[in-house]
Short mmCIF file of C-alpha atoms in Angstrom, two decimals:
data_model
loop_
_atom_site.label_atom_id
_atom_site.label_comp_id
_atom_site.label_asym_id
_atom_site.label_seq_id
_atom_site.Cartn_x
_atom_site.Cartn_y
_atom_site.Cartn_z
CA GLU A 1 6.90 2.23 -0.98
CA LEU A 2 10.58 3.60 -1.76
CA TRP A 3 10.19 5.86 0.71
CA MET A 4 9.05 3.35 3.07
CA SER A 5 11.05 1.00 2.99
CA LEU A 6 13.98 3.16 3.07
CA GLU A 7 12.88 4.86 6.10
CA GLU A 8 11.88 0.94 7.21
CA HIS A 9 15.53 -0.02 6.03
CA GLN A 10 17.63 3.33 7.78
CA ASP A 11 15.03 2.17 11.01
CA ALA A 12 16.82 -0.94 10.76
CA LEU A 13 20.05 -0.32 10.66
CA GLU A 14 19.75 1.76 13.27
CA LEU A 15 18.51 -0.78 15.60
CA ILE A 16 21.17 -2.91 14.61
CA MET A 17 23.91 0.14 15.48
CA SER A 18 22.28 0.71 18.95
CA LYS A 19 22.40 -3.09 20.02
CA TYR A 20 26.78 -3.15 18.25
CA ARG A 21 27.08 0.04 20.86
CA LYS A 22 25.53 -1.96 23.83
CA GLN A 23 27.42 -5.27 22.99
CA MET A 24 30.21 -2.44 23.17
CA LEU A 25 29.49 -0.94 25.85
CA GLN A 26 29.06 -4.91 27.58
CA LEU A 27 32.70 -5.15 26.33
CA LEU A 28 34.11 -1.98 27.83
CA GLN A 29 31.14 -2.46 31.30
CA GLY A 30 34.18 -5.31 31.71
CA ARG A 31 37.06 -3.07 31.86
CA LYS A 32 34.55 -0.44 33.79
CA GLY A 33 31.39 -1.69 34.68
CA GLU A 34 31.14 1.72 37.17
CA ASP A 35 31.94 3.90 34.51
CA ALA A 36 29.42 2.30 31.99
CA GLU A 37 26.85 1.62 33.54
CA PRO A 38 24.66 4.94 32.79
CA VAL A 39 25.79 4.60 29.19
CA LEU A 40 24.12 1.23 29.21
CA LYS A 41 20.73 2.49 30.20
CA VAL A 42 21.05 5.19 28.02
CA HIS A 43 21.44 2.81 25.19
CA GLN A 44 19.05 -0.05 26.19
CA ALA A 45 15.63 3.24 26.49
CA ASN A 46 17.37 4.38 23.24
CA SER A 47 16.73 0.30 21.97
CA LEU A 48 13.21 -0.06 23.44
CA GLU A 49 12.11 3.32 21.55
CA ILE A 50 13.99 2.40 18.50
CA ALA A 51 12.46 -0.87 18.53
CA SER A 52 8.96 0.65 19.93
CA GLN A 53 8.78 2.91 16.37
CA ILE A 54 10.06 -0.47 14.24
CA ASP A 55 6.81 -1.83 15.31
CA ARG A 56 4.56 0.88 14.74
CA ILE A 57 6.15 1.83 11.30
CA CYS A 58 5.40 -2.17 10.11
CA GLU A 59 1.79 -1.59 11.19
CA MET A 60 1.56 2.04 9.10
CA GLY A 61 3.41 -0.13 6.18
CA GLU A 62 0.78 -3.00 7.10
CA VAL A 63 -1.88 -0.42 7.00
CA MET A 64 -0.92 0.97 3.89
CA ARG A 65 -0.76 -2.30 2.47
CA LYS A 66 -4.49 -2.99 2.96
CA ALA A 67 -5.20 0.39 1.61
CA VAL A 68 -4.02 -0.12 -1.86
CA GLN A 69 -5.13 -3.70 -2.08
CA VAL A 70 -8.62 -2.12 -1.45
CA ASP A 71 -8.37 0.81 -3.84
CA ASP A 72 -7.16 -1.75 -6.28
CA ASP A 73 -9.99 -3.76 -5.63
CA GLN A 74 -12.33 -1.07 -5.86
CA PHE A 75 -10.52 -0.17 -9.12
CA PHE A 76 -10.69 -3.53 -11.34
CA LYS A 77 -14.39 -3.74 -9.40
CA VAL A 78 -15.38 -0.16 -10.92
CA GLN A 79 -13.31 -1.34 -14.65
CA GLU A 80 -15.91 -4.38 -15.03
CA LYS A 81 -19.14 -2.73 -14.68
CA LEU A 82 -18.06 -0.22 -17.07
CA ALA A 83 -16.73 -3.06 -19.23
CA GLN A 84 -20.43 -4.32 -19.04
CA LEU A 85 -22.23 -1.50 -19.18
CA GLU A 86 -20.45 -0.51 -22.26
CA LEU A 87 -21.19 -3.70 -24.09
CA GLU A 88 -25.08 -3.56 -22.76
CA ASN A 89 -24.39 0.16 -24.64
CA LYS A 90 -23.39 -1.00 -27.43
CA GLU A 91 -26.21 -4.65 -27.48
CA LEU A 92 -28.49 -1.44 -27.59
CA ARG A 93 -27.01 0.33 -30.36
CA GLU A 94 -27.71 -2.68 -32.38
CA LEU A 95 -30.60 -2.90 -31.49
CA LEU A 96 -32.06 0.59 -32.02
CA SER A 97 -30.60 0.23 -35.32
CA ILE A 98 -32.13 -3.07 -36.36
CA SER A 99 -35.79 -1.73 -34.29
CA LYS A 100 -35.27 1.71 -37.77
CA GLU A 101 -34.49 -0.24 -40.00
CA SER A 102 -37.29 -1.88 -39.38
CA PHE A 103 -39.72 0.71 -38.88
CA GLU A 104 -38.68 2.33 -41.74
CA VAL A 105 -38.75 -0.63 -43.70
CA GLY A 106 -42.55 -0.95 -42.58
CA ARG A 107 -42.98 2.30 -43.86
CA GLU A 108 -41.76 2.43 -47.32
CA ASP A 109 -44.42 -0.54 -47.39
CA LEU A 110 -47.21 1.84 -46.52
CA PRO A 111 -49.21 3.12 -49.86
CA ASP A 112 -49.13 6.87 -49.85
#
């Protein structure tokens, strides 16, 4: 999760820097309109690509969060079932013990 968070922050920082560069180029464009236009187009294309990658990363993060949630839910269901089986086992052992005791008492009451 930390790794994904770091990548998301890096991508966001890259997007911010790209927008900063774009604004600086627009400022320079006011001074040198014809010289800055090709560079501005390249930066716009890069900004769109970075934004697209950030969207994909966010989607992948959401899918991973859902997968973790499903896994956690499954784990809790297994834990609950295990607790139920342990309780049932304990109760059955108690019934078996009672049954053995009553069988032994019955045997003692029988004449040899």
